[in-house]
PDB file of C-alpha atoms in Angstrom:
ATOM      1  CA  MET A 515     131.441  50.523 132.404  1.00  0.00           C
ATOM      2  CA  SER A 516     130.123  53.090 129.925  1.00  0.00           C
ATOM      3  CA  VAL A 517     128.677  56.380 131.144  1.00  0.00           C
ATOM      4  CA  LYS A 518     125.087  56.989 130.065  1.00  0.00           C
ATOM      5  CA  ASN A 519     124.200  60.110 128.150  1.00  0.00           C
ATOM      6  CA  LYS A 520     122.166  62.602 130.145  1.00  0.00           C
ATOM      7  CA  THR A 521     119.890  64.815 128.107  1.00  0.00           C
ATOM      8  CA  ILE A 522     117.614  67.620 129.237  1.00  0.00           C
ATOM      9  CA  VAL A 523     114.362  67.529 127.264  1.00  0.00           C
ATOM     10  CA  TRP A 524     112.857  70.995 127.346  1.00  0.00           C
ATOM     11  CA  PHE A 525     109.109  70.787 126.813  1.00  0.00           C
ATOM     12  CA  ARG A 526     107.470  73.930 125.462  1.00  0.00           C
ATOM     13  CA  GLN A 527     104.549  73.819 123.007  1.00  0.00           C
ATOM     14  CA  ASP A 528     104.889  70.065 122.555  1.00  0.00           C
ATOM     15  CA  LEU A 529     103.173  68.653 125.631  1.00  0.00           C
ATOM     16  CA  ARG A 530     102.900  65.077 124.383  1.00  0.00           C
ATOM     17  CA  ILE A 531     104.729  61.749 124.312  1.00  0.00           C
ATOM     18  CA  HIS A 532     103.802  60.563 120.810  1.00  0.00           C
ATOM     19  CA  ASP A 533     105.327  62.148 117.697  1.00  0.00           C
ATOM     20  CA  ASN A 534     107.749  64.174 119.766  1.00  0.00           C
ATOM     21  CA  PRO A 535     111.102  64.156 117.914  1.00  0.00           C
ATOM     22  CA  ALA A 536     113.042  65.882 120.694  1.00  0.00           C
ATOM     23  CA  LEU A 537     111.838  63.416 123.319  1.00  0.00           C
ATOM     24  CA  LEU A 538     112.377  60.358 121.138  1.00  0.00           C
ATOM     25  CA  SER A 539     115.955  61.170 120.150  1.00  0.00           C
ATOM     26  CA  ALA A 540     116.877  61.940 123.763  1.00  0.00           C
ATOM     27  CA  ALA A 541     115.192  58.837 125.204  1.00  0.00           C
ATOM     28  CA  ASP A 542     116.857  56.599 122.630  1.00  0.00           C
ATOM     29  CA  ALA A 543     120.264  58.078 123.498  1.00  0.00           C
ATOM     30  CA  GLY A 544     120.201  57.592 127.285  1.00  0.00           C
ATOM     31  CA  ASP A 545     118.692  59.069 130.444  1.00  0.00           C
ATOM     32  CA  ILE A 546     116.507  62.155 130.219  1.00  0.00           C
ATOM     33  CA  LEU A 547     115.579  65.016 132.516  1.00  0.00           C
ATOM     34  CA  PRO A 548     112.235  66.406 131.288  1.00  0.00           C
ATOM     35  CA  VAL A 549     111.540  70.027 132.200  1.00  0.00           C
ATOM     36  CA  TYR A 550     108.919  72.683 131.575  1.00  0.00           C
ATOM     37  CA  ILE A 551     109.800  76.330 132.255  1.00  0.00           C
ATOM     38  CA  LEU A 552     107.170  79.024 132.675  1.00  0.00           C
ATOM     39  CA  ASP A 553     109.172  81.908 131.228  1.00  0.00           C
ATOM     40  CA  ASP A 554     107.104  85.065 131.650  1.00  0.00           C
ATOM     41  CA  ILE A 555     110.301  87.110 131.927  1.00  0.00           C
ATOM     42  CA  ASN A 556     111.315  86.706 128.289  1.00  0.00           C
ATOM     43  CA  ALA A 557     107.715  86.569 127.073  1.00  0.00           C
ATOM     44  CA  GLY A 558     107.051  90.078 128.358  1.00  0.00           C
ATOM     45  CA  ASP A 559     103.909  91.478 126.740  1.00  0.00           C
ATOM     46  CA  TRP A 560     103.447  88.136 124.965  1.00  0.00           C
ATOM     47  CA  ALA A 561     102.989  86.170 128.179  1.00  0.00           C
ATOM     48  CA  MET A 562     100.019  83.800 128.277  1.00  0.00           C
ATOM     49  CA  GLY A 563      96.597  85.069 129.247  1.00  0.00           C
ATOM     50  CA  ALA A 564      94.504  83.668 132.065  1.00  0.00           C
ATOM     51  CA  ALA A 565      92.512  81.165 129.988  1.00  0.00           C
ATOM     52  CA  SER A 566      95.685  79.760 128.423  1.00  0.00           C
ATOM     53  CA  ARG A 567      97.161  79.306 131.887  1.00  0.00           C
ATOM     54  CA  VAL A 568      94.125  77.312 132.964  1.00  0.00           C
ATOM     55  CA  TRP A 569      94.641  75.016 129.989  1.00  0.00           C
ATOM     56  CA  LEU A 570      98.372  74.785 130.625  1.00  0.00           C
ATOM     57  CA  HIS A 571      97.774  73.666 134.218  1.00  0.00           C
ATOM     58  CA  GLU A 572      95.617  70.771 133.032  1.00  0.00           C
ATOM     59  CA  SER A 573      97.959  69.856 130.195  1.00  0.00           C
ATOM     60  CA  LEU A 574     101.056  69.801 132.404  1.00  0.00           C
ATOM     61  CA  GLU A 575      99.246  67.585 134.877  1.00  0.00           C
ATOM     62  CA  LYS A 576      98.460  65.083 132.111  1.00  0.00           C
ATOM     63  CA  LEU A 577     101.989  65.225 130.694  1.00  0.00           C
ATOM     64  CA  ASN A 578     103.493  64.627 134.128  1.00  0.00           C
ATOM     65  CA  GLU A 579     101.330  61.525 134.486  1.00  0.00           C
ATOM     66  CA  SER A 580     102.628  60.255 131.132  1.00  0.00           C
ATOM     67  CA  LEU A 581     106.184  60.845 132.356  1.00  0.00           C
ATOM     68  CA  ASN A 582     105.616  58.878 135.569  1.00  0.00           C
ATOM     69  CA  GLY A 583     105.672  62.013 137.694  1.00  0.00           C
ATOM     70  CA  LYS A 584     109.173  62.961 136.530  1.00  0.00           C
ATOM     71  CA  LEU A 585     108.415  66.307 134.860  1.00  0.00           C
ATOM     72  CA  LEU A 586     110.473  69.068 136.471  1.00  0.00           C
ATOM     73  CA  LEU A 587     108.575  72.356 136.706  1.00  0.00           C
ATOM     74  CA  LEU A 588     110.436  75.663 136.868  1.00  0.00           C
ATOM     75  CA  CYS A 589     109.519  79.337 136.624  1.00  0.00           C
ATOM     76  CA  GLY A 590     111.773  82.195 135.573  1.00  0.00           C
ATOM     77  CA  ASP A 591     114.356  83.144 132.964  1.00  0.00           C
ATOM     78  CA  ALA A 592     114.870  80.069 130.790  1.00  0.00           C
ATOM     79  CA  GLU A 593     118.410  81.033 129.818  1.00  0.00           C
ATOM     80  CA  THR A 594     119.536  81.062 133.445  1.00  0.00           C
ATOM     81  CA  LEU A 595     117.509  78.030 134.499  1.00  0.00           C
ATOM     82  CA  ILE A 596     118.685  75.818 131.622  1.00  0.00           C
ATOM     83  CA  ALA A 597     122.323  76.706 132.319  1.00  0.00           C
ATOM     84  CA  ASP A 598     121.901  75.946 136.023  1.00  0.00           C
ATOM     85  CA  LEU A 599     120.136  72.683 135.247  1.00  0.00           C
ATOM     86  CA  VAL A 600     122.932  71.559 132.936  1.00  0.00           C
ATOM     87  CA  ASP A 601     125.445  72.153 135.729  1.00  0.00           C
ATOM     88  CA  ALA A 602     123.324  70.465 138.402  1.00  0.00           C
ATOM     89  CA  SER A 603     122.577  67.367 136.333  1.00  0.00           C
ATOM     90  CA  ASN A 604     125.876  67.045 134.455  1.00  0.00           C
ATOM     91  CA  ALA A 605     123.832  66.850 131.270  1.00  0.00           C
ATOM     92  CA  THR A 606     125.745  66.512 128.027  1.00  0.00           C
ATOM     93  CA  ALA A 607     122.914  67.593 125.731  1.00  0.00           C
ATOM     94  CA  VAL A 608     119.726  69.643 125.620  1.00  0.00           C
ATOM     95  CA  HIS A 609     116.907  68.806 123.204  1.00  0.00           C
ATOM     96  CA  TRP A 610     113.842  70.853 122.297  1.00  0.00           C
ATOM     97  CA  ASN A 611     111.286  71.240 119.547  1.00  0.00           C
ATOM     98  CA  ARG A 612     111.421  74.626 117.902  1.00  0.00           C
ATOM     99  CA  CYS A 613     109.020  77.503 118.572  1.00  0.00           C
ATOM    100  CA  TYR A 614     108.598  80.283 116.049  1.00  0.00           C
ATOM    101  CA  GLU A 615     107.461  83.435 117.832  1.00  0.00           C
ATOM    102  CA  PRO A 616     110.123  86.180 117.476  1.00  0.00           C
ATOM    103  CA  TRP A 617     110.756  86.457 121.211  1.00  0.00           C
ATOM    104  CA  ARG A 618     111.223  82.696 121.515  1.00  0.00           C
ATOM    105  CA  ILE A 619     113.558  82.555 118.511  1.00  0.00           C
ATOM    106  CA  GLN A 620     115.736  85.305 119.983  1.00  0.00           C
ATOM    107  CA  ARG A 621     115.837  83.635 123.405  1.00  0.00           C
ATOM    108  CA  ASP A 622     116.525  80.162 122.012  1.00  0.00           C
ATOM    109  CA  GLN A 623     119.391  81.422 119.850  1.00  0.00           C
ATOM    110  CA  LYS A 624     121.053  82.919 122.931  1.00  0.00           C
ATOM    111  CA  ILE A 625     120.578  79.697 124.883  1.00  0.00           C
ATOM    112  CA  LYS A 626     121.918  77.557 122.048  1.00  0.00           C
ATOM    113  CA  LEU A 627     125.010  79.744 121.671  1.00  0.00           C
ATOM    114  CA  ALA A 628     125.750  79.735 125.405  1.00  0.00           C
ATOM    115  CA  LEU A 629     125.362  75.964 125.691  1.00  0.00           C
ATOM    116  CA  THR A 630     127.428  75.258 122.588  1.00  0.00           C
ATOM    117  CA  GLU A 631     130.258  77.400 123.940  1.00  0.00           C
ATOM    118  CA  LYS A 632     130.242  75.182 127.059  1.00  0.00           C
ATOM    119  CA  GLY A 633     130.512  72.043 124.935  1.00  0.00           C
ATOM    120  CA  ILE A 634     126.887  71.021 125.440  1.00  0.00           C
ATOM    121  CA  LYS A 635     125.195  69.475 122.417  1.00  0.00           C
ATOM    122  CA  VAL A 636     121.984  71.253 121.436  1.00  0.00           C
ATOM    123  CA  GLU A 637     119.455  69.525 119.203  1.00  0.00           C
ATOM    124  CA  SER A 638     116.390  71.439 118.055  1.00  0.00           C
ATOM    125  CA  THR A 639     113.810  69.840 115.794  1.00  0.00           C
ATOM    126  CA  ASN A 640     110.535  70.682 114.093  1.00  0.00           C
ATOM    127  CA  GLY A 641     107.776  69.122 116.137  1.00  0.00           C
ATOM    128  CA  SER A 642     105.084  71.726 115.579  1.00  0.00           C
ATOM    129  CA  LEU A 643     104.714  72.531 111.872  1.00  0.00           C
ATOM    130  CA  LEU A 644     104.131  70.514 108.705  1.00  0.00           C
ATOM    131  CA  TRP A 645     106.595  72.782 106.933  1.00  0.00           C
ATOM    132  CA  GLU A 646     109.296  75.041 108.269  1.00  0.00           C
ATOM    133  CA  PRO A 647     108.352  78.692 107.563  1.00  0.00           C
ATOM    134  CA  TRP A 648     111.316  79.153 105.237  1.00  0.00           C
ATOM    135  CA  SER A 649     110.738  75.964 103.221  1.00  0.00           C
ATOM    136  CA  ILE A 650     107.601  77.094 101.332  1.00  0.00           C
ATOM    137  CA  THR A 651     108.362  80.013  99.021  1.00  0.00           C
ATOM    138  CA  LYS A 652     107.365  81.325  95.610  1.00  0.00           C
ATOM    139  CA  LYS A 653     109.469  80.525  92.557  1.00  0.00           C
ATOM    140  CA  ASP A 654     111.488  83.700  93.064  1.00  0.00           C
ATOM    141  CA  GLY A 655     112.287  82.660  96.636  1.00  0.00           C
ATOM    142  CA  SER A 656     110.074  85.246  98.315  1.00  0.00           C
ATOM    143  CA  PRO A 657     107.468  84.211 100.901  1.00  0.00           C
ATOM    144  CA  TYR A 658     103.779  83.897 100.102  1.00  0.00           C
ATOM    145  CA  LYS A 659     101.578  86.732 101.374  1.00  0.00           C
ATOM    146  CA  VAL A 660      98.177  85.301 100.393  1.00  0.00           C
ATOM    147  CA  TYR A 661      96.908  82.085 101.987  1.00  0.00           C
ATOM    148  CA  SER A 662      95.228  80.356  99.010  1.00  0.00           C
ATOM    149  CA  PRO A 663      98.299  80.372  96.707  1.00  0.00           C
ATOM    150  CA  TYR A 664     100.466  79.439  99.684  1.00  0.00           C
ATOM    151  CA  PHE A 665      98.352  76.375 100.400  1.00  0.00           C
ATOM    152  CA  LYS A 666      97.513  75.273  96.853  1.00  0.00           C
ATOM    153  CA  ARG A 667     100.810  75.870  95.091  1.00  0.00           C
ATOM    154  CA  GLY A 668     103.167  75.877  98.033  1.00  0.00           C
ATOM    155  CA  CYS A 669     101.927  73.347 100.524  1.00  0.00           C
ATOM    156  CA  LEU A 670     100.103  70.863  98.312  1.00  0.00           C
ATOM    157  CA  GLY A 671     103.090  70.892  95.980  1.00  0.00           C
ATOM    158  CA  SER A 672     105.447  70.116  98.852  1.00  0.00           C
ATOM    159  CA  VAL A 673     103.795  67.092 100.439  1.00  0.00           C
ATOM    160  CA  ASP A 674     106.969  65.072  99.924  1.00  0.00           C
ATOM    161  CA  ILE A 675     108.897  67.143 102.478  1.00  0.00           C
ATOM    162  CA  ILE A 676     106.505  66.467 105.369  1.00  0.00           C
ATOM    163  CA  ARG A 677     108.310  64.304 107.915  1.00  0.00           C
ATOM    164  CA  PRO A 678     106.660  61.044 108.966  1.00  0.00           C
ATOM    165  CA  VAL A 679     105.068  60.669 112.397  1.00  0.00           C
ATOM    166  CA  VAL A 680     107.633  59.324 114.859  1.00  0.00           C
ATOM    167  CA  ARG A 681     106.895  56.721 117.499  1.00  0.00           C
ATOM    168  CA  ALA A 682     106.715  57.268 121.217  1.00  0.00           C
ATOM    169  CA  PRO A 683     109.821  56.127 123.120  1.00  0.00           C
ATOM    170  CA  LYS A 684     109.724  52.396 123.824  1.00  0.00           C
ATOM    171  CA  THR A 685     111.198  53.025 127.256  1.00  0.00           C
ATOM    172  CA  ILE A 686     112.168  56.180 129.122  1.00  0.00           C
ATOM    173  CA  ASN A 687     114.968  56.197 131.666  1.00  0.00           C
ATOM    174  CA  TYR A 688     115.222  59.256 133.863  1.00  0.00           C
ATOM    175  CA  VAL A 689     118.152  61.168 135.297  1.00  0.00           C
ATOM    176  CA  ARG A 690     118.298  60.646 139.044  1.00  0.00           C
ATOM    177  CA  ARG A 691     117.694  63.996 140.708  1.00  0.00           C
ATOM    178  CA  ASN A 692     120.095  65.243 143.354  1.00  0.00           C
ATOM    179  CA  LYS A 693     119.632  67.972 145.953  1.00  0.00           C
ATOM    180  CA  ASP A 694     120.557  70.630 143.382  1.00  0.00           C
ATOM    181  CA  ILE A 695     117.699  69.654 141.065  1.00  0.00           C
ATOM    182  CA  GLN A 696     114.609  70.987 142.758  1.00  0.00           C
ATOM    183  CA  GLY A 697     111.440  72.069 141.018  1.00  0.00           C
ATOM    184  CA  LEU A 698     108.073  73.552 141.857  1.00  0.00           C
ATOM    185  CA  THR A 699     104.781  71.817 142.354  1.00  0.00           C
ATOM    186  CA  LEU A 700     102.156  72.424 139.702  1.00  0.00           C
ATOM    187  CA  ASP A 701     100.144  74.560 142.120  1.00  0.00           C
ATOM    188  CA  GLU A 702     103.227  76.686 142.807  1.00  0.00           C
ATOM    189  CA  LEU A 703     103.229  77.810 139.167  1.00  0.00           C
ATOM    190  CA  ASN A 704     100.030  79.729 140.049  1.00  0.00           C
ATOM    191  CA  LEU A 705      98.334  79.006 136.748  1.00  0.00           C
ATOM    192  CA  GLN A 706      94.828  78.699 138.153  1.00  0.00           C
ATOM    193  CA  PRO A 707      92.691  81.761 138.947  1.00  0.00           C
ATOM    194  CA  SER A 708      92.000  82.716 142.551  1.00  0.00           C
ATOM    195  CA  ILE A 709      88.302  83.015 141.693  1.00  0.00           C
ATOM    196  CA  PRO A 710      87.114  79.805 139.943  1.00  0.00           C
ATOM    197  CA  TRP A 711      85.720  81.376 136.761  1.00  0.00           C
ATOM    198  CA  ASP A 712      87.380  78.557 134.811  1.00  0.00           C
ATOM    199  CA  LYS A 713      84.789  75.896 135.632  1.00  0.00           C
ATOM    200  CA  GLY A 714      83.099  76.315 132.259  1.00  0.00           C
ATOM    201  CA  ILE A 715      86.373  75.776 130.400  1.00  0.00           C
ATOM    202  CA  LEU A 716      87.181  72.667 132.405  1.00  0.00           C
ATOM    203  CA  ALA A 717      83.689  71.259 131.881  1.00  0.00           C
ATOM    204  CA  ALA A 718      83.707  71.845 128.120  1.00  0.00           C
ATOM    205  CA  TRP A 719      87.240  70.728 127.303  1.00  0.00           C
ATOM    206  CA  ASP A 720      89.541  67.819 128.076  1.00  0.00           C
ATOM    207  CA  ALA A 721      93.090  69.154 127.950  1.00  0.00           C
ATOM    208  CA  GLY A 722      95.984  66.780 127.381  1.00  0.00           C
ATOM    209  CA  GLU A 723      97.209  64.277 124.827  1.00  0.00           C
ATOM    210  CA  ASP A 724      94.358  61.791 125.287  1.00  0.00           C
ATOM    211  CA  GLY A 725      91.786  64.564 124.990  1.00  0.00           C
ATOM    212  CA  ALA A 726      93.415  65.753 121.773  1.00  0.00           C
ATOM    213  CA  HIS A 727      93.270  62.319 120.189  1.00  0.00           C
ATOM    214  CA  ASN A 728      89.664  61.899 121.263  1.00  0.00           C
ATOM    215  CA  LYS A 729      88.843  65.177 119.494  1.00  0.00           C
ATOM    216  CA  LEU A 730      90.593  63.998 116.327  1.00  0.00           C
ATOM    217  CA  THR A 731      88.722  60.688 116.405  1.00  0.00           C
ATOM    218  CA  ASP A 732      85.446  62.559 116.846  1.00  0.00           C
ATOM    219  CA  LEU A 733      86.293  64.879 113.951  1.00  0.00           C
ATOM    220  CA  VAL A 734      86.929  62.015 111.564  1.00  0.00           C
ATOM    221  CA  ALA A 735      83.962  59.939 112.707  1.00  0.00           C
ATOM    222  CA  ARG A 736      81.308  62.619 113.129  1.00  0.00           C
ATOM    223  CA  ARG A 737      82.222  66.132 112.042  1.00  0.00           C
ATOM    224  CA  LEU A 738      84.364  65.856 108.943  1.00  0.00           C
ATOM    225  CA  GLU A 739      81.580  65.304 106.433  1.00  0.00           C
ATOM    226  CA  GLY A 740      79.882  68.601 107.272  1.00  0.00           C
ATOM    227  CA  TYR A 741      83.037  70.569 108.055  1.00  0.00           C
ATOM    228  CA  LYS A 742      83.312  72.407 104.719  1.00  0.00           C
ATOM    229  CA  GLN A 743      79.787  73.810 104.983  1.00  0.00           C
ATOM    230  CA  GLY A 744      79.571  74.255 108.748  1.00  0.00           C
ATOM    231  CA  ARG A 745      82.986  75.671 109.642  1.00  0.00           C
ATOM    232  CA  ASP A 746      81.847  79.269 109.031  1.00  0.00           C
ATOM    233  CA  PHE A 747      78.864  79.026 111.384  1.00  0.00           C
ATOM    234  CA  PRO A 748      79.817  79.150 115.084  1.00  0.00           C
ATOM    235  CA  ALA A 749      76.371  77.955 116.174  1.00  0.00           C
ATOM    236  CA  MET A 750      76.893  74.668 114.340  1.00  0.00           C
ATOM    237  CA  ASP A 751      78.888  71.875 115.957  1.00  0.00           C
ATOM    238  CA  SER A 752      81.064  71.454 112.877  1.00  0.00           C
ATOM    239  CA  THR A 753      84.550  72.704 113.682  1.00  0.00           C
ATOM    240  CA  SER A 754      87.398  70.407 114.698  1.00  0.00           C
ATOM    241  CA  ARG A 755      87.880  71.867 118.216  1.00  0.00           C
ATOM    242  CA  LEU A 756      91.544  70.950 117.869  1.00  0.00           C
ATOM    243  CA  SER A 757      92.952  74.480 118.046  1.00  0.00           C
ATOM    244  CA  PRO A 758      94.011  74.581 121.739  1.00  0.00           C
ATOM    245  CA  HIS A 759      95.339  71.025 121.523  1.00  0.00           C
ATOM    246  CA  LEU A 760      97.503  71.982 118.538  1.00  0.00           C
ATOM    247  CA  HIS A 761      98.616  75.210 120.203  1.00  0.00           C
ATOM    248  CA  PHE A 762      99.960  73.418 123.260  1.00  0.00           C
ATOM    249  CA  GLY A 763     101.311  70.554 121.185  1.00  0.00           C
ATOM    250  CA  GLU A 764      99.160  67.851 122.748  1.00  0.00           C
ATOM    251  CA  ILE A 765      98.775  66.546 119.222  1.00  0.00           C
ATOM    252  CA  SER A 766     100.943  67.396 116.232  1.00  0.00           C
ATOM    253  CA  PRO A 767      99.814  68.538 112.771  1.00  0.00           C
ATOM    254  CA  HIS A 768     101.704  65.531 111.411  1.00  0.00           C
ATOM    255  CA  GLN A 769      99.398  63.225 113.363  1.00  0.00           C
ATOM    256  CA  VAL A 770      96.338  65.055 112.046  1.00  0.00           C
ATOM    257  CA  TRP A 771      97.681  64.970 108.475  1.00  0.00           C
ATOM    258  CA  SER A 772      98.433  61.259 108.613  1.00  0.00           C
TER     259      SER A 772
END
């Protein structure tokens, strides 16, 4: 009897099921243990603000529903928690989609090195950007510093390197949790404010993957024609309203592009 692969899928700014390369490769390989870690320790001064935490609460709730209630929620130092989770689950691999803030890059490099030294396979993929930051450069190899040349000569001339949208997993099998794999409830992450000033945000926005796709559908059907003229006028209902959805990875730029 063959032993199934066990892979930890570390969700970060990719809170979606569709077009999620890290999730797909792990789910196709065997059982997965999906986890989200609120890592304010390493974030330091770059930790999320209150409004972002309100959004995150809603988005994690939606993602957990999509994962049949199997999303493990943790809070603390990601380096320590990932290592402990590997030991507790006997995972043989850890998958994540890359993040690009300097503090995340530094943390992720340390985690990857520590796991690799233990014989754990680490797979990181680009799930958040159309182009890797280092893939679009000027002819002399230096990075662009002005947006228009970057987009016109760099990006539009590099359409062929955009990866295709990947499917959602056909089936997801989950690692059976033991007594050593214990997470927090969503409320225990303390993402919501003690005084409910967030009611306006919740009334105006629909966080989560479905909400993101509804916004994209609305953009194409109703807003796109007047976007070029109206995008510079906040009073006009002409912008895409996709920014927070893209930030939390509820929809990918590849899905928007396609």
